[in-house]
mmCIF file with all atom_site columns, C-alpha atoms in Angstrom:
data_model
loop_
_atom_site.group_PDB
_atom_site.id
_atom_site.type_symbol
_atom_site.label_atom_id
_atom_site.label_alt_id
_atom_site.label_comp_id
_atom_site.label_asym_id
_atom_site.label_entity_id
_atom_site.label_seq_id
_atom_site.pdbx_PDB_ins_code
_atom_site.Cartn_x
_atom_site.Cartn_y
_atom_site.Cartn_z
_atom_site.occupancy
_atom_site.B_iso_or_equiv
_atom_site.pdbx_formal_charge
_atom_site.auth_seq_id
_atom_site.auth_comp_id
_atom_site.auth_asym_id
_atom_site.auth_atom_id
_atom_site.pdbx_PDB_model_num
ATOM 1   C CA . UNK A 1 1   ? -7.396  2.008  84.057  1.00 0.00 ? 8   UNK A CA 1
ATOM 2   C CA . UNK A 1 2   ? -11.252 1.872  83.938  1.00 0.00 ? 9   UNK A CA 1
ATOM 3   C CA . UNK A 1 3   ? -11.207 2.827  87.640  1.00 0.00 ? 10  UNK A CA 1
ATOM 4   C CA . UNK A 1 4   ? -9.857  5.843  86.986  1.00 0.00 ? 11  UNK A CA 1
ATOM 5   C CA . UNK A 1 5   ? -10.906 6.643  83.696  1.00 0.00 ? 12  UNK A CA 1
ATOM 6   C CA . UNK A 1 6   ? -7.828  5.704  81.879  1.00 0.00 ? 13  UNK A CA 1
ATOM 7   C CA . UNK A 1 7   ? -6.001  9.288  83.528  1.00 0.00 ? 14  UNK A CA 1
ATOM 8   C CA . UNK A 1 8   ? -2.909  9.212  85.385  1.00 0.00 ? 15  UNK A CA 1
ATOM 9   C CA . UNK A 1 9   ? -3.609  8.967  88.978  1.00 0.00 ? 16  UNK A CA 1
ATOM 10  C CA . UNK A 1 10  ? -1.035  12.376 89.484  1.00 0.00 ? 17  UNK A CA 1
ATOM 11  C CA . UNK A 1 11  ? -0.965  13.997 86.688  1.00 0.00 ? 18  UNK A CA 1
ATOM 12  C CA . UNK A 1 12  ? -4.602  13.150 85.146  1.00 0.00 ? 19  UNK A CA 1
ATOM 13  C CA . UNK A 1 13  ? -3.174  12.591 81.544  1.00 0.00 ? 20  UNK A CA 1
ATOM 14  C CA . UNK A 1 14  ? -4.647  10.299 79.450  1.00 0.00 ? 21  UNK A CA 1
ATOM 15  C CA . UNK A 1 15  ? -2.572  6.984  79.601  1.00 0.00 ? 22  UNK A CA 1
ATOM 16  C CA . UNK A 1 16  ? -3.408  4.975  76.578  1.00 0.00 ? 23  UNK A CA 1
ATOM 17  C CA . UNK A 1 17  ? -2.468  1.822  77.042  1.00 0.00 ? 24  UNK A CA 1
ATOM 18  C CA . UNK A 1 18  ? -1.838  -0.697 80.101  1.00 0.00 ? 25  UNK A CA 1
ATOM 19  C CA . UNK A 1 19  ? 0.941   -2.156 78.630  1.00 0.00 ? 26  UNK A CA 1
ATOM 20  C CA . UNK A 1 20  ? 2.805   0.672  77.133  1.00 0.00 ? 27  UNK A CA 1
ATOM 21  C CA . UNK A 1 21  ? 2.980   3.920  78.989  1.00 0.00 ? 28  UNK A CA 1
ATOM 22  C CA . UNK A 1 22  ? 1.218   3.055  82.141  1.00 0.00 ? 29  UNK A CA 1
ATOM 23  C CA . UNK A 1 23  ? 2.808   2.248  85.722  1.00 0.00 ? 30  UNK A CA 1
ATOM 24  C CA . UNK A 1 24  ? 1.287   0.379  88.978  1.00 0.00 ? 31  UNK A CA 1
ATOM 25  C CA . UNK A 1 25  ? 1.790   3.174  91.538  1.00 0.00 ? 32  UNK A CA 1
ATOM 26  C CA . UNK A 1 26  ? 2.296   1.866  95.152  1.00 0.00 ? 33  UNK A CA 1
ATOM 27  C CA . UNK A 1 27  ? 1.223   5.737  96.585  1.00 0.00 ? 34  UNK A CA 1
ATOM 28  C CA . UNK A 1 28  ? 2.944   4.401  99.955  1.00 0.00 ? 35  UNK A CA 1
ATOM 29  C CA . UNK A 1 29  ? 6.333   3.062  99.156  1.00 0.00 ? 36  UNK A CA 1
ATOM 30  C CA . UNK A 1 30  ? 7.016   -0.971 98.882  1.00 0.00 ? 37  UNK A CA 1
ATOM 31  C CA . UNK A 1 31  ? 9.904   -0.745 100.868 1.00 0.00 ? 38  UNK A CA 1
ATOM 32  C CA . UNK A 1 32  ? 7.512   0.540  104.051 1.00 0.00 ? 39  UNK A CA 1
ATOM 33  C CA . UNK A 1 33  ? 4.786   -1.101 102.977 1.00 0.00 ? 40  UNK A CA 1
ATOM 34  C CA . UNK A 1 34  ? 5.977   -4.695 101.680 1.00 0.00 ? 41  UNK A CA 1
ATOM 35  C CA . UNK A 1 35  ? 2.197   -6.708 102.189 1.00 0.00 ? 42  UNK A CA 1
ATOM 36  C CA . UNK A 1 36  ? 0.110   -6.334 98.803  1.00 0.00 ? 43  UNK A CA 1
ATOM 37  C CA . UNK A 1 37  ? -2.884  -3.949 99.142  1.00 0.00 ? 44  UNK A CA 1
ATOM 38  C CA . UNK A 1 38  ? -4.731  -2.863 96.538  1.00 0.00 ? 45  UNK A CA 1
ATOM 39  C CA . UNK A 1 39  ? -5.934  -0.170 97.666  1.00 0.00 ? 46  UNK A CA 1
ATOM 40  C CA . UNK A 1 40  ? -2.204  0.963  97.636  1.00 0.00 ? 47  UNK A CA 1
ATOM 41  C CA . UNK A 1 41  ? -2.149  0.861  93.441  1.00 0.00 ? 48  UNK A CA 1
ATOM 42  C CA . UNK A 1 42  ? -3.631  3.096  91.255  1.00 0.00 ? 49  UNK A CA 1
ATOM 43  C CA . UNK A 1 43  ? -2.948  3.516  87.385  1.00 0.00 ? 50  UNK A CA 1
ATOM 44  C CA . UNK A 1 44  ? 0.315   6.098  86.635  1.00 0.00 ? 51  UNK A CA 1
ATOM 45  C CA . UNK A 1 45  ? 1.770   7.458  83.057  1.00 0.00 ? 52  UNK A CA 1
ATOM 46  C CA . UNK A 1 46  ? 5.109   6.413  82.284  1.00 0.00 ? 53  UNK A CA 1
ATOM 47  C CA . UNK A 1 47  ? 6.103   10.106 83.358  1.00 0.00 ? 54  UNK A CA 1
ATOM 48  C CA . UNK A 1 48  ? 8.407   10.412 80.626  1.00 0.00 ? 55  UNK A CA 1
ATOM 49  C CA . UNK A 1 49  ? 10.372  7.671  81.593  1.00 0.00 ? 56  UNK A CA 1
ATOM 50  C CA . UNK A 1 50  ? 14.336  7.218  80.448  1.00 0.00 ? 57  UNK A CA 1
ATOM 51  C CA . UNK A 1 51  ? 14.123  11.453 79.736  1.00 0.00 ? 58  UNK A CA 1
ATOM 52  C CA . UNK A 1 52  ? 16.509  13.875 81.811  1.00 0.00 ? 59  UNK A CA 1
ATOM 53  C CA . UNK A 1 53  ? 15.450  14.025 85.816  1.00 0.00 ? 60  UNK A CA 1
ATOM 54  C CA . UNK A 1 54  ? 14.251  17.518 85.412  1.00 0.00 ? 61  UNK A CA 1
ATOM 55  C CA . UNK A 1 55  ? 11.568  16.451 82.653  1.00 0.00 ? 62  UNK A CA 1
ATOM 56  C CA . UNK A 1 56  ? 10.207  13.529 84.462  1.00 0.00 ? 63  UNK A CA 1
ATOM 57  C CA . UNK A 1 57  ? 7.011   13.326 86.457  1.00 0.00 ? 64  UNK A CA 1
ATOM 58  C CA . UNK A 1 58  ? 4.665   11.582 88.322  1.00 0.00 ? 65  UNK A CA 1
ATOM 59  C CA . UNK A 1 59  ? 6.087   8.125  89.893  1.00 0.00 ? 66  UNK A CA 1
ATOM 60  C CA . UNK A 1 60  ? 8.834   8.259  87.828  1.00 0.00 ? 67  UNK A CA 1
ATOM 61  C CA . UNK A 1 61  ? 9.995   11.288 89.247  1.00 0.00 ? 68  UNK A CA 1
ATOM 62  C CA . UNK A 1 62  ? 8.252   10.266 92.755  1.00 0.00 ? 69  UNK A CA 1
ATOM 63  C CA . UNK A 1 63  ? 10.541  6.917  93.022  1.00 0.00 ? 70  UNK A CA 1
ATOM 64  C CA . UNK A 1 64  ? 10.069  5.721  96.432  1.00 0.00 ? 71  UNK A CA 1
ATOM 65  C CA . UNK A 1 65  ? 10.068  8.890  98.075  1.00 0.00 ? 72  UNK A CA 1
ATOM 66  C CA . UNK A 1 66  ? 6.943   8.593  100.579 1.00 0.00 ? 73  UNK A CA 1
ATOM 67  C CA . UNK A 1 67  ? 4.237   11.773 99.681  1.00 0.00 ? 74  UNK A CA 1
ATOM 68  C CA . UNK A 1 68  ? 1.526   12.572 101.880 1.00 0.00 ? 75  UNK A CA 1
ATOM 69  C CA . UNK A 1 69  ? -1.159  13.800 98.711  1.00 0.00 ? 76  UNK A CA 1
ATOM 70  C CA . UNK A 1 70  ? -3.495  10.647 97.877  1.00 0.00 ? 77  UNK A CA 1
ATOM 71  C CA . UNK A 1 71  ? -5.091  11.332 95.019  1.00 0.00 ? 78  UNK A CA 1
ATOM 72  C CA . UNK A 1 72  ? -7.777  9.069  95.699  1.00 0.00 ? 79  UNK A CA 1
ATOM 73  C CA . UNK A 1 73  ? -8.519  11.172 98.925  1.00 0.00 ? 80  UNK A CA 1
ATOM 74  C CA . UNK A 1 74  ? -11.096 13.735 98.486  1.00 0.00 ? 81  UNK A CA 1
ATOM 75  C CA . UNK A 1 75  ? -9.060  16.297 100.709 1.00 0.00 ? 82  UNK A CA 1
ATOM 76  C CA . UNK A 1 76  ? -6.774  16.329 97.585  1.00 0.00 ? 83  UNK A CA 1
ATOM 77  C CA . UNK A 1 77  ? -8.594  19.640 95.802  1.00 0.00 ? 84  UNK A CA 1
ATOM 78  C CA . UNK A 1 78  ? -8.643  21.367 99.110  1.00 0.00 ? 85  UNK A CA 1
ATOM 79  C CA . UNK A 1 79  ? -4.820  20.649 99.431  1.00 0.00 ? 86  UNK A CA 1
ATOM 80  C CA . UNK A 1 80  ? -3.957  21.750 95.576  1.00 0.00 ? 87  UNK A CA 1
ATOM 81  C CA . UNK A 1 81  ? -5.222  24.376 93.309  1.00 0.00 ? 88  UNK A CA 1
ATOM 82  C CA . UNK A 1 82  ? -4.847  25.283 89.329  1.00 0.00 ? 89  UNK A CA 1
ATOM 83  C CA . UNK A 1 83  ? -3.883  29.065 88.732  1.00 0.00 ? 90  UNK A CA 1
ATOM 84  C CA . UNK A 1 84  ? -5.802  29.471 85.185  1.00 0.00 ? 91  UNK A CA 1
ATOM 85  C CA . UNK A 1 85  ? -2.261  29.510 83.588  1.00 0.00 ? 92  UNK A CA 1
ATOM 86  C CA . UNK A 1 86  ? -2.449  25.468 84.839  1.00 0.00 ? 93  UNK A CA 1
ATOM 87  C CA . UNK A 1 87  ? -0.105  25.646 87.472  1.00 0.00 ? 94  UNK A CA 1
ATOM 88  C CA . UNK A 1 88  ? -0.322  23.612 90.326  1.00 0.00 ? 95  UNK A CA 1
ATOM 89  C CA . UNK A 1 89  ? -0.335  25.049 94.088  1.00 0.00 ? 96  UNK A CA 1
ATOM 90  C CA . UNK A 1 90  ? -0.472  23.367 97.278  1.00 0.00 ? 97  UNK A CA 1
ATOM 91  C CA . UNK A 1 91  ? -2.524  24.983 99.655  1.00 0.00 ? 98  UNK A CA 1
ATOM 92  C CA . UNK A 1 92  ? 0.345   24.105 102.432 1.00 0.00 ? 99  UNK A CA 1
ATOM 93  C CA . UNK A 1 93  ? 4.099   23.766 102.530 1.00 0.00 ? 100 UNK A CA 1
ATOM 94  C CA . UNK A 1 94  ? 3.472   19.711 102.436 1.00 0.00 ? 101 UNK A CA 1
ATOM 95  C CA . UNK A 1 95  ? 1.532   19.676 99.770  1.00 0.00 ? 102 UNK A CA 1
ATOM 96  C CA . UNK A 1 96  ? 3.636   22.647 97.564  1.00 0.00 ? 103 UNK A CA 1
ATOM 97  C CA . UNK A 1 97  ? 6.495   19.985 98.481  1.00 0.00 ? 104 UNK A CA 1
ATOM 98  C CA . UNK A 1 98  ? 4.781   16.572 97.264  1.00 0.00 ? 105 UNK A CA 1
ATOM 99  C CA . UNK A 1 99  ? 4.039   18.634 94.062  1.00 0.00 ? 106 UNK A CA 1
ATOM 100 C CA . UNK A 1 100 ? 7.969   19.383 93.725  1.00 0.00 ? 107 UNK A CA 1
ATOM 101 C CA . UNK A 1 101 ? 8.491   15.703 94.238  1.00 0.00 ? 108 UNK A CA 1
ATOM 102 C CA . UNK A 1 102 ? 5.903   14.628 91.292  1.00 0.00 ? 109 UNK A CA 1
ATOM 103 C CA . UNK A 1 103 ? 7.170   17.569 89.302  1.00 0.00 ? 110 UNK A CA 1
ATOM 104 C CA . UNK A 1 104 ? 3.669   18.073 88.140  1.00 0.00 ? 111 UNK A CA 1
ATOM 105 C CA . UNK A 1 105 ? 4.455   21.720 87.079  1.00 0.00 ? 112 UNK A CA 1
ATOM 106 C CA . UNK A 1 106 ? 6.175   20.822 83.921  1.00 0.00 ? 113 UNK A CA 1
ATOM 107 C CA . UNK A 1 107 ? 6.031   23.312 81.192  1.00 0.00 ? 114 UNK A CA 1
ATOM 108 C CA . UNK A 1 108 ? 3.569   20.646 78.906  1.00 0.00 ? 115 UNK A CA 1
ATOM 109 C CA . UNK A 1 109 ? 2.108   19.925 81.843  1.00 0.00 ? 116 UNK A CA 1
ATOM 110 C CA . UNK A 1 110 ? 1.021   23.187 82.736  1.00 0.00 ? 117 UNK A CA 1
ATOM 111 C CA . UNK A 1 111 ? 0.106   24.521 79.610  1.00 0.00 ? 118 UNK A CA 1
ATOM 112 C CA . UNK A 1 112 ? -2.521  21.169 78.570  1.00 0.00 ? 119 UNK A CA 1
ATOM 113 C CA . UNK A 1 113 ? -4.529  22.152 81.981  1.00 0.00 ? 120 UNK A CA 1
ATOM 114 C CA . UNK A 1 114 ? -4.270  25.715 81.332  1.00 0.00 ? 121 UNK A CA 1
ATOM 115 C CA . UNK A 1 115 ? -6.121  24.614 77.418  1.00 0.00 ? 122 UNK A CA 1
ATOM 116 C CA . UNK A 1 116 ? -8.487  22.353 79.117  1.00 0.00 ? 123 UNK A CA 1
ATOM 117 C CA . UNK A 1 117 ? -9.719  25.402 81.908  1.00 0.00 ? 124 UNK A CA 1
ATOM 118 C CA . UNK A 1 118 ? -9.874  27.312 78.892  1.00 0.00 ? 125 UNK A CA 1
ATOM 119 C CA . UNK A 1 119 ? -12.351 25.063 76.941  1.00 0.00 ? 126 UNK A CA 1
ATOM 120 C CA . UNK A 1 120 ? -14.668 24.543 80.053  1.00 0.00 ? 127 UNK A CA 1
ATOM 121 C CA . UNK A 1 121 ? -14.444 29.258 80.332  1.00 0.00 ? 128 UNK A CA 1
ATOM 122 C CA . UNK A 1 122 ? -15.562 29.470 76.978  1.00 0.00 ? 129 UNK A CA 1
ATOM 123 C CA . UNK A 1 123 ? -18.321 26.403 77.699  1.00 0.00 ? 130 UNK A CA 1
ATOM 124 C CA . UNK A 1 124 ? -18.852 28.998 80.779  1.00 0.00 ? 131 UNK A CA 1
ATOM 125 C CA . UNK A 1 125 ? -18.970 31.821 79.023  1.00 0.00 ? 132 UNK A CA 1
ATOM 126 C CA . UNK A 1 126 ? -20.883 30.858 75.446  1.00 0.00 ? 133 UNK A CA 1
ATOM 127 C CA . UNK A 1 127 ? -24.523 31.683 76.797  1.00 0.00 ? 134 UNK A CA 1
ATOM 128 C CA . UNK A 1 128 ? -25.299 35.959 77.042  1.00 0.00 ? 135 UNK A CA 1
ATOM 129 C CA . UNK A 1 129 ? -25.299 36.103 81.152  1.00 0.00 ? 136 UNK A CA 1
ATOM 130 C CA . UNK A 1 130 ? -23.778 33.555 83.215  1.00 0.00 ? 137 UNK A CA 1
ATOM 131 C CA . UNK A 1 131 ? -24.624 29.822 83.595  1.00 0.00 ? 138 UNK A CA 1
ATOM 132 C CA . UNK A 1 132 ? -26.560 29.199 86.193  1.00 0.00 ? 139 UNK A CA 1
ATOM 133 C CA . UNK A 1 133 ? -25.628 26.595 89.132  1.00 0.00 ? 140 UNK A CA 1
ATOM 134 C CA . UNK A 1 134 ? -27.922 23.647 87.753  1.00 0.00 ? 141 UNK A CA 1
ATOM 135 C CA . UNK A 1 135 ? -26.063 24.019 84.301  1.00 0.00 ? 142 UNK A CA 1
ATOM 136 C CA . UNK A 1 136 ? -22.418 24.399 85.784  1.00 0.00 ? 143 UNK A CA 1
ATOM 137 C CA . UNK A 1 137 ? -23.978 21.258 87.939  1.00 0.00 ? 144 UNK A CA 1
ATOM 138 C CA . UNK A 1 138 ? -24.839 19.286 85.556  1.00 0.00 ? 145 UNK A CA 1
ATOM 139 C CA . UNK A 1 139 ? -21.687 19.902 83.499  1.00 0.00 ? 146 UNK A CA 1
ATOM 140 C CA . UNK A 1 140 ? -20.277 18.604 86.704  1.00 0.00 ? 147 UNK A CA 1
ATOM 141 C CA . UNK A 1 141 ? -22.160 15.418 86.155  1.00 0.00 ? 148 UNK A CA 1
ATOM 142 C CA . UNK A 1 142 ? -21.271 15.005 82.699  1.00 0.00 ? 149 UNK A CA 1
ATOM 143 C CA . UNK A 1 143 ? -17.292 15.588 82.900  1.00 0.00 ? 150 UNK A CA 1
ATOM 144 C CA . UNK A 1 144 ? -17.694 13.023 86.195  1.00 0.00 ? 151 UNK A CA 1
ATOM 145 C CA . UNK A 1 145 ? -18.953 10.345 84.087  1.00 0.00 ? 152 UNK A CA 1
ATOM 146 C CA . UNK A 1 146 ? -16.482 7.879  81.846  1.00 0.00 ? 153 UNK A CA 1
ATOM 147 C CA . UNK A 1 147 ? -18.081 8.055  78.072  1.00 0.00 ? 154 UNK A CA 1
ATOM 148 C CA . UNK A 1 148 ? -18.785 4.760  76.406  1.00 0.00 ? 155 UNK A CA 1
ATOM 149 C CA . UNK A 1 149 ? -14.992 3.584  75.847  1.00 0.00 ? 156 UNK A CA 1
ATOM 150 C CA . UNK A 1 150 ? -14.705 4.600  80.090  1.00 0.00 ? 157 UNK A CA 1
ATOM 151 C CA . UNK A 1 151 ? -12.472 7.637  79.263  1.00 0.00 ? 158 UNK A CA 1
ATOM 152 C CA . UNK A 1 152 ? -12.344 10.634 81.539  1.00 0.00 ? 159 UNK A CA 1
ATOM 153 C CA . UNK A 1 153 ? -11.288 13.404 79.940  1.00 0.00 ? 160 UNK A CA 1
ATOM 154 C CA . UNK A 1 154 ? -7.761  14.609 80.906  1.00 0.00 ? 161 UNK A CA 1
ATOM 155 C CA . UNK A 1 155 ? -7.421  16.778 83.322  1.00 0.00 ? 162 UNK A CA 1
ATOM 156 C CA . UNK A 1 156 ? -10.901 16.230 84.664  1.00 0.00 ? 163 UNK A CA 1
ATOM 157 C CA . UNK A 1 157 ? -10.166 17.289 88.124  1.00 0.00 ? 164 UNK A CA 1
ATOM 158 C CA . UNK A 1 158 ? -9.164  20.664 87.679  1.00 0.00 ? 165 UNK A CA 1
ATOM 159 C CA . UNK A 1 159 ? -11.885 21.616 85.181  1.00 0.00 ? 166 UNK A CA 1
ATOM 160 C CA . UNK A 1 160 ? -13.977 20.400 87.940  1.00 0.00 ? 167 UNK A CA 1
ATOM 161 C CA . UNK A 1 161 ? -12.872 22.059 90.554  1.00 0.00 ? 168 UNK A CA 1
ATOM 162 C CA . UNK A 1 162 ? -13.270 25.265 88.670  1.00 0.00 ? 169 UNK A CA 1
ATOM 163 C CA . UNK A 1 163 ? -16.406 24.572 87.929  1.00 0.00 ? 170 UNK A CA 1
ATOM 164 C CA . UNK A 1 164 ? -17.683 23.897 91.749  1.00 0.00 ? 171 UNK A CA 1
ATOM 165 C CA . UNK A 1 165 ? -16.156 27.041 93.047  1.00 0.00 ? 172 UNK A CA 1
ATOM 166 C CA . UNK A 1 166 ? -17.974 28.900 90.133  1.00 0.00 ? 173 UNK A CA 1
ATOM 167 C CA . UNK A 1 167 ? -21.386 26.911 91.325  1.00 0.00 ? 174 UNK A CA 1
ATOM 168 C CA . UNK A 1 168 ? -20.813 27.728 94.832  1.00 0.00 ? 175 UNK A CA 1
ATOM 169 C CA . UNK A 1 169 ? -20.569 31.421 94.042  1.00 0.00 ? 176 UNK A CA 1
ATOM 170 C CA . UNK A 1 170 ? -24.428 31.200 92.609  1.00 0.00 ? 177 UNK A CA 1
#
């Protein structure tokens, strides 16, 4: 949890609590990958666990099934984007495909990272004229960094991501 900020490696909910509502992800699947690697496990949200199929996400949805989007790989926000309405896109078939798997475009899902782009356009757009690139920068900074209890807030990575392309327009 504290190396990722206490999000959800796919999803980048908040989980609250390692030992209710969190899962050890094994991103490539135990059954072709048996040897223990940590760099294989990263934090995961219960992703509605024991709920109907169609409303579960994340690993519970992902199972074993192998994906080829790491989200500890940087390539990840070139290989996904976040319409404003907080949908999810993959930039290629694969990647549209590993979001199907994860089911990352759930309804609740969609509509807490369409709130959270919201906040950061009003942050954006609160100051007469725009923000210049050291302030969307250093925003940057800010949202990168855990605060004292080492909490990331949710959905960190697409509020980020909007906020470089907006700094690389400047």
């Amino acid at each position: 949890l504290a190396e990722q900020g206490h999000l959800c490696c796919y999803c980048m909910n908040r989980i609250r609590d390692a030992f209710q509502g969190m899962k050890i992800e094994h991103w490539a699947p135990r059954d072709r990958h048996p040897e223990l690697d940590f760099g294989n496990l990263q934090g995961a949200c219960s992703g509605n666990e024991g709920a109907p199929r169609r409303e579960q996400h994340c690993d519970t949805a992902k199972g074993d099934r192998p994906i080829g989007l790491d989200p500890r790989s940087a390539d990840c926000e070139r290989r996904v984007r976040c319409s404003i309405r907080g949908e999810l896109i993959g930039a290629e078939v694969d990647a549209q495909r590993d979001l199907e798997v994860l089911n990352l475009n759930l309804p609740r899902l969609r509509a807490a990272r369409a709130a959270a782009l919201l906040a950061v356009q009003e942050w954006a757009a609160a100051r007469p004229g725009q923000r210049s690139r050291a302030q969307l920068e250093a925003k940057i900074r800010v949202l990168e960094t855990p605060n004292a209890e080492g909490h990331l807030q949710p959905f960190v990575g697409v509020v980020v991501a909007w906020l470089r392309t907006r700094a690389a327009q400047r």
